mmCIF file of C-alpha atoms in Angstrom:
data_model
loop_
_atom_site.group_PDB
_atom_site.id
_atom_site.type_symbol
_atom_site.label_atom_id
_atom_site.label_comp_id
_atom_site.label_asym_id
_atom_site.label_seq_id
_atom_site.Cartn_x
_atom_site.Cartn_y
_atom_site.Cartn_z
ATOM 1 C CA MET A 1 136.284 16.141 -23.105
ATOM 2 C CA SER A 2 138.935 17.136 -25.070
ATOM 3 C CA SER A 3 141.779 14.257 -25.355
ATOM 4 C CA ASN A 4 144.086 15.955 -23.564
ATOM 5 C CA GLN A 5 141.883 16.916 -20.254
ATOM 6 C CA PRO A 6 143.324 14.521 -17.033
ATOM 7 C CA ARG A 7 141.047 12.376 -15.444
ATOM 8 C CA LEU A 8 142.168 13.378 -12.175
ATOM 9 C CA SER A 9 143.309 16.912 -10.558
ATOM 10 C CA ILE A 10 145.130 16.754 -7.552
ATOM 11 C CA GLY A 11 145.321 20.792 -5.926
ATOM 12 C CA LEU A 12 147.871 21.151 -3.590
ATOM 13 C CA PRO A 13 147.142 24.577 -1.267
ATOM 14 C CA VAL A 14 150.643 25.650 0.482
ATOM 15 C CA TYR A 15 152.156 28.286 2.522
ATOM 16 C CA ASN A 16 155.966 28.178 3.572
ATOM 17 C CA GLY A 17 156.289 25.043 2.984
ATOM 18 C CA GLU A 18 159.850 24.119 2.051
ATOM 19 C CA LYS A 19 160.707 21.304 4.649
ATOM 20 C CA PHE A 20 158.430 19.122 3.291
ATOM 21 C CA ILE A 21 157.172 19.546 -0.095
ATOM 22 C CA LYS A 22 159.393 18.062 -1.719
ATOM 23 C CA GLU A 23 158.845 14.760 -0.382
ATOM 24 C CA ALA A 24 155.177 15.226 -1.376
ATOM 25 C CA LEU A 25 155.619 16.621 -4.954
ATOM 26 C CA ASP A 26 157.981 13.115 -5.174
ATOM 27 C CA SER A 27 155.006 10.872 -3.490
ATOM 28 C CA LEU A 28 152.159 11.949 -5.528
ATOM 29 C CA LEU A 29 154.299 12.050 -8.695
ATOM 30 C CA ALA A 30 155.334 8.420 -7.712
ATOM 31 C CA GLN A 31 151.671 7.135 -8.524
ATOM 32 C CA THR A 32 151.336 4.461 -10.549
ATOM 33 C CA PHE A 33 147.892 6.047 -12.345
ATOM 34 C CA GLU A 34 149.295 8.845 -14.157
ATOM 35 C CA ASP A 35 146.461 10.383 -15.750
ATOM 36 C CA PHE A 36 146.550 13.918 -13.422
ATOM 37 C CA GLU A 37 147.528 17.522 -13.389
ATOM 38 C CA LEU A 38 148.887 18.919 -10.055
ATOM 39 C CA ILE A 39 147.933 22.490 -9.564
ATOM 40 C CA ILE A 40 150.132 24.390 -6.791
ATOM 41 C CA SER A 41 148.602 27.057 -5.364
ATOM 42 C CA ASP A 42 151.360 29.045 -3.148
ATOM 43 C CA ASN A 43 149.680 31.435 -0.838
ATOM 44 C CA ALA A 44 153.077 33.825 -1.251
ATOM 45 C CA SER A 45 155.518 32.247 0.368
ATOM 46 C CA THR A 46 158.115 33.601 2.147
ATOM 47 C CA ASP A 47 160.744 30.755 2.598
ATOM 48 C CA LYS A 48 162.173 28.083 -0.856
ATOM 49 C CA THR A 49 159.022 27.382 -1.433
ATOM 50 C CA GLU A 50 158.254 29.118 -4.855
ATOM 51 C CA GLU A 51 162.059 27.034 -5.921
ATOM 52 C CA ILE A 52 161.537 24.620 -5.162
ATOM 53 C CA CYS A 53 158.431 24.379 -6.679
ATOM 54 C CA ARG A 54 159.327 25.967 -9.831
ATOM 55 C CA GLU A 55 162.151 23.577 -10.362
ATOM 56 C CA TYR A 56 159.460 20.428 -10.379
ATOM 57 C CA THR A 57 157.466 22.778 -12.900
ATOM 58 C CA ARG A 58 160.552 22.202 -14.941
ATOM 59 C CA GLN A 59 160.815 18.600 -14.366
ATOM 60 C CA ASP A 60 157.303 17.500 -15.421
ATOM 61 C CA GLN A 61 154.784 18.930 -17.634
ATOM 62 C CA ARG A 62 152.129 17.937 -14.465
ATOM 63 C CA ILE A 63 152.192 20.296 -12.620
ATOM 64 C CA CYS A 64 150.509 23.566 -12.795
ATOM 65 C CA TYR A 65 151.666 26.327 -10.217
ATOM 66 C CA TYR A 66 150.053 29.183 -9.229
ATOM 67 C CA ARG A 67 151.148 32.155 -6.797
ATOM 68 C CA ASN A 68 149.588 34.583 -5.115
ATOM 69 C CA ASP A 69 150.490 38.114 -5.729
ATOM 70 C CA THR A 70 149.504 38.511 -1.984
ATOM 71 C CA ASN A 71 148.046 35.509 1.227
ATOM 72 C CA ILE A 72 144.740 35.762 0.348
ATOM 73 C CA GLY A 73 143.886 33.334 3.023
ATOM 74 C CA CYS A 74 144.268 29.381 3.960
ATOM 75 C CA ALA A 75 140.810 29.174 3.192
ATOM 76 C CA ARG A 76 140.297 30.873 0.021
ATOM 77 C CA ASN A 77 143.323 29.052 -0.858
ATOM 78 C CA PHE A 78 142.241 25.485 -0.383
ATOM 79 C CA ASN A 79 139.215 26.836 -3.140
ATOM 80 C CA ARG A 80 141.168 28.622 -5.384
ATOM 81 C CA VAL A 81 143.685 24.993 -6.384
ATOM 82 C CA PHE A 82 140.063 23.509 -6.719
ATOM 83 C CA GLU A 83 138.529 26.696 -9.062
ATOM 84 C CA LEU A 84 141.798 25.781 -11.507
ATOM 85 C CA SER A 85 141.186 22.012 -12.058
ATOM 86 C CA SER A 86 139.242 20.762 -14.861
ATOM 87 C CA GLY A 87 139.514 16.807 -14.045
ATOM 88 C CA GLU A 88 136.201 14.590 -13.660
ATOM 89 C CA TYR A 89 137.973 13.832 -10.335
ATOM 90 C CA PHE A 90 140.070 16.194 -7.328
ATOM 91 C CA LYS A 91 141.799 14.898 -4.898
ATOM 92 C CA ARG A 92 142.973 17.864 -2.299
ATOM 93 C CA ALA A 93 147.307 17.155 -0.781
ATOM 94 C CA ALA A 94 148.739 18.511 1.457
ATOM 95 C CA TYR A 95 152.575 19.681 1.445
ATOM 96 C CA ASP A 96 153.545 17.413 4.413
ATOM 97 C CA ASP A 97 151.649 14.180 3.536
ATOM 98 C CA LEU A 98 153.029 11.482 1.477
ATOM 99 C CA HIS A 99 150.883 8.681 -0.337
ATOM 100 C CA SER A 100 151.378 4.762 -1.269
ATOM 101 C CA PRO A 101 151.821 4.586 -4.549
ATOM 102 C CA ASP A 102 148.865 2.951 -5.564
ATOM 103 C CA PHE A 103 147.114 5.083 -3.147
ATOM 104 C CA ILE A 104 144.795 7.120 -6.084
ATOM 105 C CA LYS A 105 145.296 4.306 -8.726
ATOM 106 C CA LYS A 106 142.893 2.396 -6.349
ATOM 107 C CA CYS A 107 140.661 5.415 -4.825
ATOM 108 C CA VAL A 108 139.787 5.896 -9.169
ATOM 109 C CA GLU A 109 139.078 2.211 -9.791
ATOM 110 C CA VAL A 110 136.577 2.210 -6.945
ATOM 111 C CA LEU A 111 134.731 5.322 -8.208
ATOM 112 C CA ASP A 112 134.655 3.652 -11.820
ATOM 113 C CA GLN A 113 133.000 0.703 -11.050
ATOM 114 C CA ASP A 114 130.535 2.230 -8.240
ATOM 115 C CA PRO A 115 128.566 5.573 -9.394
ATOM 116 C CA THR A 116 126.890 5.575 -5.898
ATOM 117 C CA ILE A 117 130.339 6.759 -3.866
ATOM 118 C CA ILE A 118 130.941 10.115 -4.709
ATOM 119 C CA LEU A 119 134.142 9.971 -2.804
ATOM 120 C CA CYS A 120 137.028 7.101 -2.186
ATOM 121 C CA HIS A 121 139.916 7.027 0.330
ATOM 122 C CA SER A 122 141.971 4.492 2.697
ATOM 123 C CA GLN A 123 142.638 4.182 6.306
ATOM 124 C CA ALA A 124 145.429 6.304 7.037
ATOM 125 C CA TYR A 125 148.123 6.272 9.941
ATOM 126 C CA PHE A 126 150.600 9.268 11.567
ATOM 127 C CA ILE A 127 154.313 9.744 10.937
ATOM 128 C CA ASP A 128 156.643 12.081 12.664
ATOM 129 C CA GLU A 129 159.210 14.388 10.698
ATOM 130 C CA GLN A 130 161.688 11.921 9.778
ATOM 131 C CA GLY A 131 158.669 9.932 8.312
ATOM 132 C CA SER A 132 158.648 7.260 10.369
ATOM 133 C CA PHE A 133 155.910 5.654 12.180
ATOM 134 C CA ILE A 134 153.961 7.143 14.884
ATOM 135 C CA GLN A 135 150.537 5.136 15.512
ATOM 136 C CA ASN A 136 147.338 4.179 12.627
ATOM 137 C CA TYR A 137 144.793 6.299 12.625
ATOM 138 C CA ASP A 138 141.129 3.779 13.254
ATOM 139 C CA ILE A 139 138.512 6.254 13.632
ATOM 140 C CA LYS A 140 135.727 4.150 11.558
ATOM 141 C CA LEU A 141 133.155 6.056 10.160
ATOM 142 C CA LYS A 142 129.286 4.073 8.553
ATOM 143 C CA ALA A 143 129.520 6.972 5.719
ATOM 144 C CA ASP A 144 128.880 4.053 2.975
ATOM 145 C CA ALA A 145 125.549 3.830 4.231
ATOM 146 C CA LEU A 146 122.834 3.811 1.745
ATOM 147 C CA LYS A 147 120.647 6.426 3.653
ATOM 148 C CA PRO A 148 121.742 9.827 3.831
ATOM 149 C CA GLN A 149 120.778 10.496 7.349
ATOM 150 C CA VAL A 150 122.824 7.811 8.492
ATOM 151 C CA ARG A 151 125.558 9.079 7.063
ATOM 152 C CA PHE A 152 125.338 12.628 8.118
ATOM 153 C CA HIS A 153 124.948 10.829 11.792
ATOM 154 C CA GLU A 154 128.079 9.219 10.860
ATOM 155 C CA LEU A 155 129.634 12.525 9.687
ATOM 156 C CA LEU A 156 128.380 14.367 12.695
ATOM 157 C CA THR A 157 130.624 12.392 15.385
ATOM 158 C CA LYS A 158 134.100 13.154 16.012
ATOM 159 C CA HIS A 159 136.772 12.080 13.630
ATOM 160 C CA LEU A 160 139.783 14.604 12.005
ATOM 161 C CA CYS A 161 138.135 15.087 7.993
ATOM 162 C CA TYR A 162 141.156 12.926 6.663
ATOM 163 C CA GLN A 163 138.214 12.029 3.982
ATOM 164 C CA CYS A 164 139.400 15.460 2.506
ATOM 165 C CA TYR A 165 141.788 13.890 1.370
ATOM 166 C CA GLY A 166 140.351 10.964 -0.794
ATOM 167 C CA VAL A 167 139.395 11.163 -4.401
ATOM 168 C CA ILE A 168 136.290 13.092 -5.012
ATOM 169 C CA ARG A 169 134.009 13.043 -8.471
ATOM 170 C CA ALA A 170 134.337 16.406 -9.073
ATOM 171 C CA SER A 171 130.638 16.886 -9.553
ATOM 172 C CA ALA A 172 129.839 16.134 -6.626
ATOM 173 C CA LEU A 173 132.601 19.528 -5.001
ATOM 174 C CA ARG A 174 130.434 21.874 -7.204
ATOM 175 C CA MET A 175 127.019 20.703 -5.534
ATOM 176 C CA THR A 176 128.165 22.209 -2.703
ATOM 177 C CA PRO A 177 129.610 25.610 -1.202
ATOM 178 C CA PRO A 178 133.249 25.922 -1.529
ATOM 179 C CA MET A 179 135.024 25.694 1.982
ATOM 180 C CA GLY A 180 133.892 28.377 4.469
ATOM 181 C CA GLY A 181 136.433 30.504 7.086
ATOM 182 C CA TYR A 182 135.602 28.962 10.450
ATOM 183 C CA GLY A 183 136.260 26.820 12.305
ATOM 184 C CA ASN A 184 135.021 23.020 11.273
ATOM 185 C CA ALA A 185 134.708 23.965 7.788
ATOM 186 C CA ASP A 186 136.281 20.531 6.277
ATOM 187 C CA GLY A 187 134.413 18.616 8.237
ATOM 188 C CA ILE A 188 131.407 20.387 7.474
ATOM 189 C CA LEU A 189 131.974 19.966 3.763
ATOM 190 C CA LEU A 190 132.195 16.136 4.519
ATOM 191 C CA LEU A 191 129.268 16.652 5.971
ATOM 192 C CA ARG A 192 127.336 18.339 2.749
ATOM 193 C CA LEU A 193 129.138 15.380 0.798
ATOM 194 C CA GLY A 194 128.124 12.276 2.688
ATOM 195 C CA ILE A 195 124.739 13.443 2.130
ATOM 196 C CA LEU A 196 124.825 13.756 -1.226
ATOM 197 C CA GLY A 197 126.665 10.539 -1.808
ATOM 198 C CA ARG A 198 128.099 7.684 -0.534
ATOM 199 C CA PHE A 199 132.186 7.111 0.767
ATOM 200 C CA TYR A 200 134.537 4.124 0.451
ATOM 201 C CA GLU A 201 137.133 3.643 2.564
ATOM 202 C CA ILE A 202 140.071 0.899 1.022
ATOM 203 C CA PRO A 203 140.844 -1.985 3.517
ATOM 204 C CA GLU A 204 144.468 -0.767 3.941
ATOM 205 C CA TYR A 205 146.622 1.864 5.175
ATOM 206 C CA LEU A 206 148.229 3.935 1.958
ATOM 207 C CA PHE A 207 147.819 7.551 3.251
ATOM 208 C CA PHE A 208 150.519 8.593 6.199
ATOM 209 C CA VAL A 209 149.370 12.028 7.971
ATOM 210 C CA ARG A 210 152.511 13.653 8.977
ATOM 211 C CA ARG A 211 152.706 15.582 12.478
ATOM 212 C CA HIS A 212 154.945 17.892 13.365
ATOM 213 C CA PRO A 213 154.870 21.177 15.619
ATOM 214 C CA GLN A 214 154.384 23.866 12.235
ATOM 215 C CA GLN A 215 150.761 22.398 11.180
ATOM 216 C CA SER A 216 147.340 23.564 12.372
ATOM 217 C CA MET A 217 146.331 20.801 14.242
ATOM 218 C CA SER A 218 149.392 20.479 16.472
ATOM 219 C CA MET A 219 148.846 24.900 17.433
ATOM 220 C CA PHE A 220 144.932 23.909 17.955
ATOM 221 C CA PHE A 221 144.110 20.596 18.668
ATOM 222 C CA PRO A 222 147.788 19.522 20.313
ATOM 223 C CA ASN A 223 145.739 15.982 21.745
ATOM 224 C CA TYR A 224 144.587 14.683 18.104
ATOM 225 C CA LEU A 225 146.781 11.752 18.529
ATOM 226 C CA LEU A 226 145.051 10.939 21.889
ATOM 227 C CA PHE A 227 141.965 11.732 20.147
ATOM 228 C CA ALA A 228 142.337 9.535 17.223
ATOM 229 C CA ASP A 229 143.139 6.634 19.761
ATOM 230 C CA LYS A 230 139.911 4.328 19.824
ATOM 231 C CA SER A 231 140.950 3.171 22.965
ATOM 232 C CA LYS A 232 140.991 6.025 24.832
ATOM 233 C CA LYS A 233 137.337 8.247 25.456
ATOM 234 C CA PRO A 234 137.448 11.200 23.501
ATOM 235 C CA LEU A 235 137.382 13.973 27.100
ATOM 236 C CA LEU A 236 136.104 17.892 26.086
ATOM 237 C CA SER A 237 139.707 19.038 27.266
ATOM 238 C CA MET A 238 140.810 17.053 24.660
ATOM 239 C CA LEU A 239 139.216 18.546 21.461
ATOM 240 C CA PRO A 240 139.839 21.395 19.464
ATOM 241 C CA ASP A 241 140.365 25.740 19.555
ATOM 242 C CA PHE A 242 137.501 26.543 17.076
ATOM 243 C CA TYR A 243 138.329 30.258 18.306
ATOM 244 C CA GLY A 244 141.974 29.859 16.978
ATOM 245 C CA TYR A 245 140.981 27.611 13.935
ATOM 246 C CA ALA A 246 137.991 30.306 12.897
ATOM 247 C CA VAL A 247 141.303 32.815 12.615
ATOM 248 C CA TRP A 248 143.199 29.998 10.595
ATOM 249 C CA PHE A 249 140.895 29.956 7.934
ATOM 250 C CA ASP A 250 140.187 33.161 7.648
ATOM 251 C CA SER A 251 142.561 35.628 9.736
ATOM 252 C CA ALA A 252 140.757 38.883 9.334
ATOM 253 C CA LYS A 253 138.760 37.846 11.949
ATOM 254 C CA LYS A 254 141.405 38.611 13.979
ATOM 255 C CA GLY A 255 140.552 40.705 16.966
ATOM 256 C CA GLN A 256 136.637 40.785 16.007
ATOM 257 C CA ILE A 257 133.585 39.284 17.949
ATOM 258 C CA LEU A 258 132.738 35.355 17.026
ATOM 259 C CA LEU A 259 130.735 32.967 18.044
ATOM 260 C CA PRO A 260 132.200 30.013 16.178
ATOM 261 C CA HIS A 261 129.780 27.529 18.238
ATOM 262 C CA TRP A 262 126.875 29.009 17.651
ATOM 263 C CA ARG A 263 128.293 29.367 13.123
ATOM 264 C CA ILE A 264 129.150 25.885 13.332
ATOM 265 C CA ILE A 265 125.624 24.851 14.323
ATOM 266 C CA TRP A 266 124.707 27.457 12.107
ATOM 267 C CA GLU A 267 126.051 25.471 8.883
ATOM 268 C CA TYR A 268 125.556 22.531 10.595
ATOM 269 C CA VAL A 269 121.404 23.373 9.959
ATOM 270 C CA LEU A 270 121.867 24.738 6.563
ATOM 271 C CA SER A 271 123.274 21.771 5.797
ATOM 272 C CA ILE A 272 120.246 19.879 6.360
ATOM 273 C CA TRP A 273 117.361 22.237 4.780
ATOM 274 C CA CYS A 274 119.480 23.008 1.795
ATOM 275 C CA SER A 275 120.168 19.660 0.928
ATOM 276 C CA PRO A 276 118.054 16.692 -1.503
ATOM 277 C CA MET A 277 116.875 15.146 1.025
ATOM 278 C CA SER A 278 112.815 14.214 1.816
ATOM 279 C CA LEU A 279 111.071 15.504 5.318
ATOM 280 C CA ASN A 280 111.672 12.368 7.176
ATOM 281 C CA GLU A 281 115.866 12.030 5.879
ATOM 282 C CA ARG A 282 115.637 15.515 7.224
ATOM 283 C CA LEU A 283 114.285 15.384 9.922
ATOM 284 C CA CYS A 284 116.013 12.800 11.253
ATOM 285 C CA CYS A 285 119.285 14.901 10.522
ATOM 286 C CA HIS A 286 117.702 17.340 13.015
ATOM 287 C CA ARG A 287 117.517 14.176 16.079
ATOM 288 C CA SER A 288 120.836 13.212 14.672
ATOM 289 C CA LEU A 289 122.090 16.725 15.373
ATOM 290 C CA HIS A 290 120.469 17.180 19.023
ATOM 291 C CA GLN A 291 121.419 13.992 20.280
ATOM 292 C CA GLN A 292 125.625 13.887 18.733
ATOM 293 C CA LEU A 293 125.668 17.538 20.639
ATOM 294 C CA LYS A 294 124.062 17.276 23.739
ATOM 295 C CA GLY A 295 126.564 18.290 26.531
ATOM 296 C CA THR A 296 127.709 20.654 24.609
ATOM 297 C CA GLU A 297 125.552 23.177 25.294
ATOM 298 C CA TYR A 298 127.531 24.888 27.720
ATOM 299 C CA LEU A 299 130.213 26.127 24.546
ATOM 300 C CA LEU A 300 127.333 27.970 22.965
ATOM 301 C CA LEU A 301 127.260 30.248 26.513
ATOM 302 C CA LYS A 302 131.293 30.906 26.179
ATOM 303 C CA ASP A 303 130.857 32.522 22.573
ATOM 304 C CA LEU A 304 128.096 34.796 23.892
ATOM 305 C CA LEU A 305 130.635 35.381 27.003
ATOM 306 C CA MET A 306 133.007 36.075 24.723
ATOM 307 C CA ALA A 307 131.396 38.177 22.938
ATOM 308 C CA LEU A 308 130.468 40.837 26.325
ATOM 309 C CA GLN A 309 134.072 40.592 26.552
ATOM 310 C CA ARG A 310 135.000 41.684 23.264
ATOM 311 C CA LEU A 311 132.549 44.164 23.249
ATOM 312 C CA TYR A 312 133.489 46.090 27.075
ATOM 313 C CA GLU A 313 137.508 46.278 25.471
ATOM 314 C CA ILE A 314 135.689 48.212 21.989
ATOM 315 C CA PHE A 315 133.459 50.076 24.790
ATOM 316 C CA ALA A 316 136.886 50.305 26.791
ATOM 317 C CA GLY A 317 138.752 51.508 23.801
ATOM 318 C CA PHE A 318 136.723 53.920 22.550
ATOM 319 C CA VAL A 319 136.350 55.400 25.806
ATOM 320 C CA LYS A 320 140.096 55.784 26.124
ATOM 321 C CA GLY A 321 139.718 57.678 22.946
ATOM 322 C CA ASP A 322 142.282 54.658 20.777
ATOM 323 C CA GLY A 323 139.638 53.245 18.742
ATOM 324 C CA GLY A 324 138.460 50.494 20.706
ATOM 325 C CA ASP A 325 141.163 48.301 19.232
ATOM 326 C CA GLY A 326 141.165 46.097 22.403
ATOM 327 C CA GLY A 327 143.671 43.296 21.275
ATOM 328 C CA ASP A 328 141.983 39.361 20.211
ATOM 329 C CA GLU A 329 139.388 37.813 21.172
ATOM 330 C CA GLY A 330 141.167 35.191 22.889
ATOM 331 C CA ASP A 331 141.776 31.937 21.421
ATOM 332 C CA GLY A 332 139.471 29.937 23.509
ATOM 333 C CA GLY A 333 141.620 27.635 25.241
ATOM 334 C CA ASP A 334 141.161 23.851 25.028
ATOM 335 C CA GLU A 335 136.984 24.093 23.159
ATOM 336 C CA GLY A 336 134.638 21.691 22.942
ATOM 337 C CA ASP A 337 133.603 20.590 20.202
ATOM 338 C CA GLU A 338 130.239 20.458 17.607
ATOM 339 C CA GLY A 339 131.177 18.246 15.526
ATOM 340 C CA ASP A 340 133.837 16.558 13.965
ATOM 341 C CA GLY A 341 136.999 17.923 15.818
ATOM 342 C CA GLY A 342 139.439 18.955 13.343
ATOM 343 C CA ASP A 343 140.304 20.453 10.123
ATOM 344 C CA GLY A 344 142.188 16.534 8.847
ATOM 345 C CA GLY A 345 145.876 18.802 7.807
ATOM 346 C CA ASP A 346 147.247 22.022 7.222
ATOM 347 C CA GLU A 347 148.041 24.251 4.079
ATOM 348 C CA GLY A 348 150.916 25.335 5.234
ATOM 349 C CA ASP A 349 153.024 26.523 8.351
ATOM 350 C CA GLY A 350 149.865 26.878 10.495
ATOM 351 C CA GLY A 351 150.772 30.918 11.000
ATOM 352 C CA ASP A 352 148.248 33.676 9.397
ATOM 353 C CA GLU A 353 146.884 33.022 6.473
ATOM 354 C CA GLY A 354 145.979 36.206 5.397
ATOM 355 C CA ASP A 355 142.241 38.328 5.696
ATOM 356 C CA GLY A 356 140.906 35.529 2.464
ATOM 357 C CA GLY A 357 136.948 37.340 3.924
ATOM 358 C CA ASP A 358 134.063 34.485 3.962
ATOM 359 C CA GLU A 359 134.135 32.316 1.196
ATOM 360 C CA GLY A 360 132.138 33.207 -1.532
ATOM 361 C CA ASP A 361 130.565 30.716 -4.206
ATOM 362 C CA GLU A 362 133.056 29.856 -6.583
ATOM 363 C CA GLY A 363 131.251 29.362 -9.931
ATOM 364 C CA ASP A 364 129.021 25.996 -10.478
ATOM 365 C CA GLY A 365 131.041 25.247 -13.613
ATOM 366 C CA GLY A 366 127.803 24.186 -15.839
ATOM 367 C CA ILE A 367 125.794 22.253 -12.727
ATOM 368 C CA LYS A 368 123.517 23.039 -10.995
ATOM 369 C CA LYS A 369 124.115 23.725 -6.964
ATOM 370 C CA VAL A 370 122.539 21.561 -4.546
ATOM 371 C CA PHE A 371 122.926 23.635 -1.354
ATOM 372 C CA PHE A 372 121.677 27.136 -1.748
#
């Protein structure tokens, strides 16, 4: 490691983030831990995001600003900031969220002291567009358990993936596939990280999650604040629209035949069998998968019915001679959940981020892949 290589890389993917990005950058630059690089990947924004970011790069040499010539898709832009990073630790940041000044310092201290912990985050609460408190996020997971099958079971429960915005060992991230272009992709990423090592939650509210109408969660998961209220039992009607999320992560999928809930289950199974666990641990994970998904089987049938509807639209289009452009598959309404129920944040304004394609492997950087 060179003497000028930062210990931490912060990756901030953004698309049309002019409304909140100044506050987010100020929050990161005010951290008491200062040995970091801040990598911004602008996904071809059409607002003043570029102007704002370039002004900040002139003020602080730790900021590296990259702009994509075309919109490469949300998932690919998430992965791009990690590909550009060089630090021992990595933290993903959103353009609209805020942090306490000692958030990073306290997370790094935990990781430095305990090599069995691969991700450190803090408690969080929700804020509105003006930065005022809304409510605490009090979903607790036992992701610090010693056994990987226990961590797998915990991360299958319904949560909003805010651990993604903690500080993570870059070596662990390189052992997992990059974030995919499908619904619940960040939940799958957390699940795979949880198999590799323990998470630690700092028992302080140091992370402040912005709620506003332009974010993806507001569009595809409108009841997520009720979902995050531990005093209320989650209902299927509260859960995300994974059809919409699949297109948001990869807008090339718009109008295609999608089986989003089947895809999520497939990724769960891959996570079990392509991970460094014993046979007994894998069988325990399968048992957890059955327990946690019980009662949501109808969603798999719904996927098939929607696929048949899309095939009919394509066939009808060819009969009419218009090439089968039957429109979008549908947004799926209030979708049920096979897993954790959220994407944990938003790259930009929640619109179509570009086609992006399905995510490939971002390269292992000299570290052997554990998954795949």
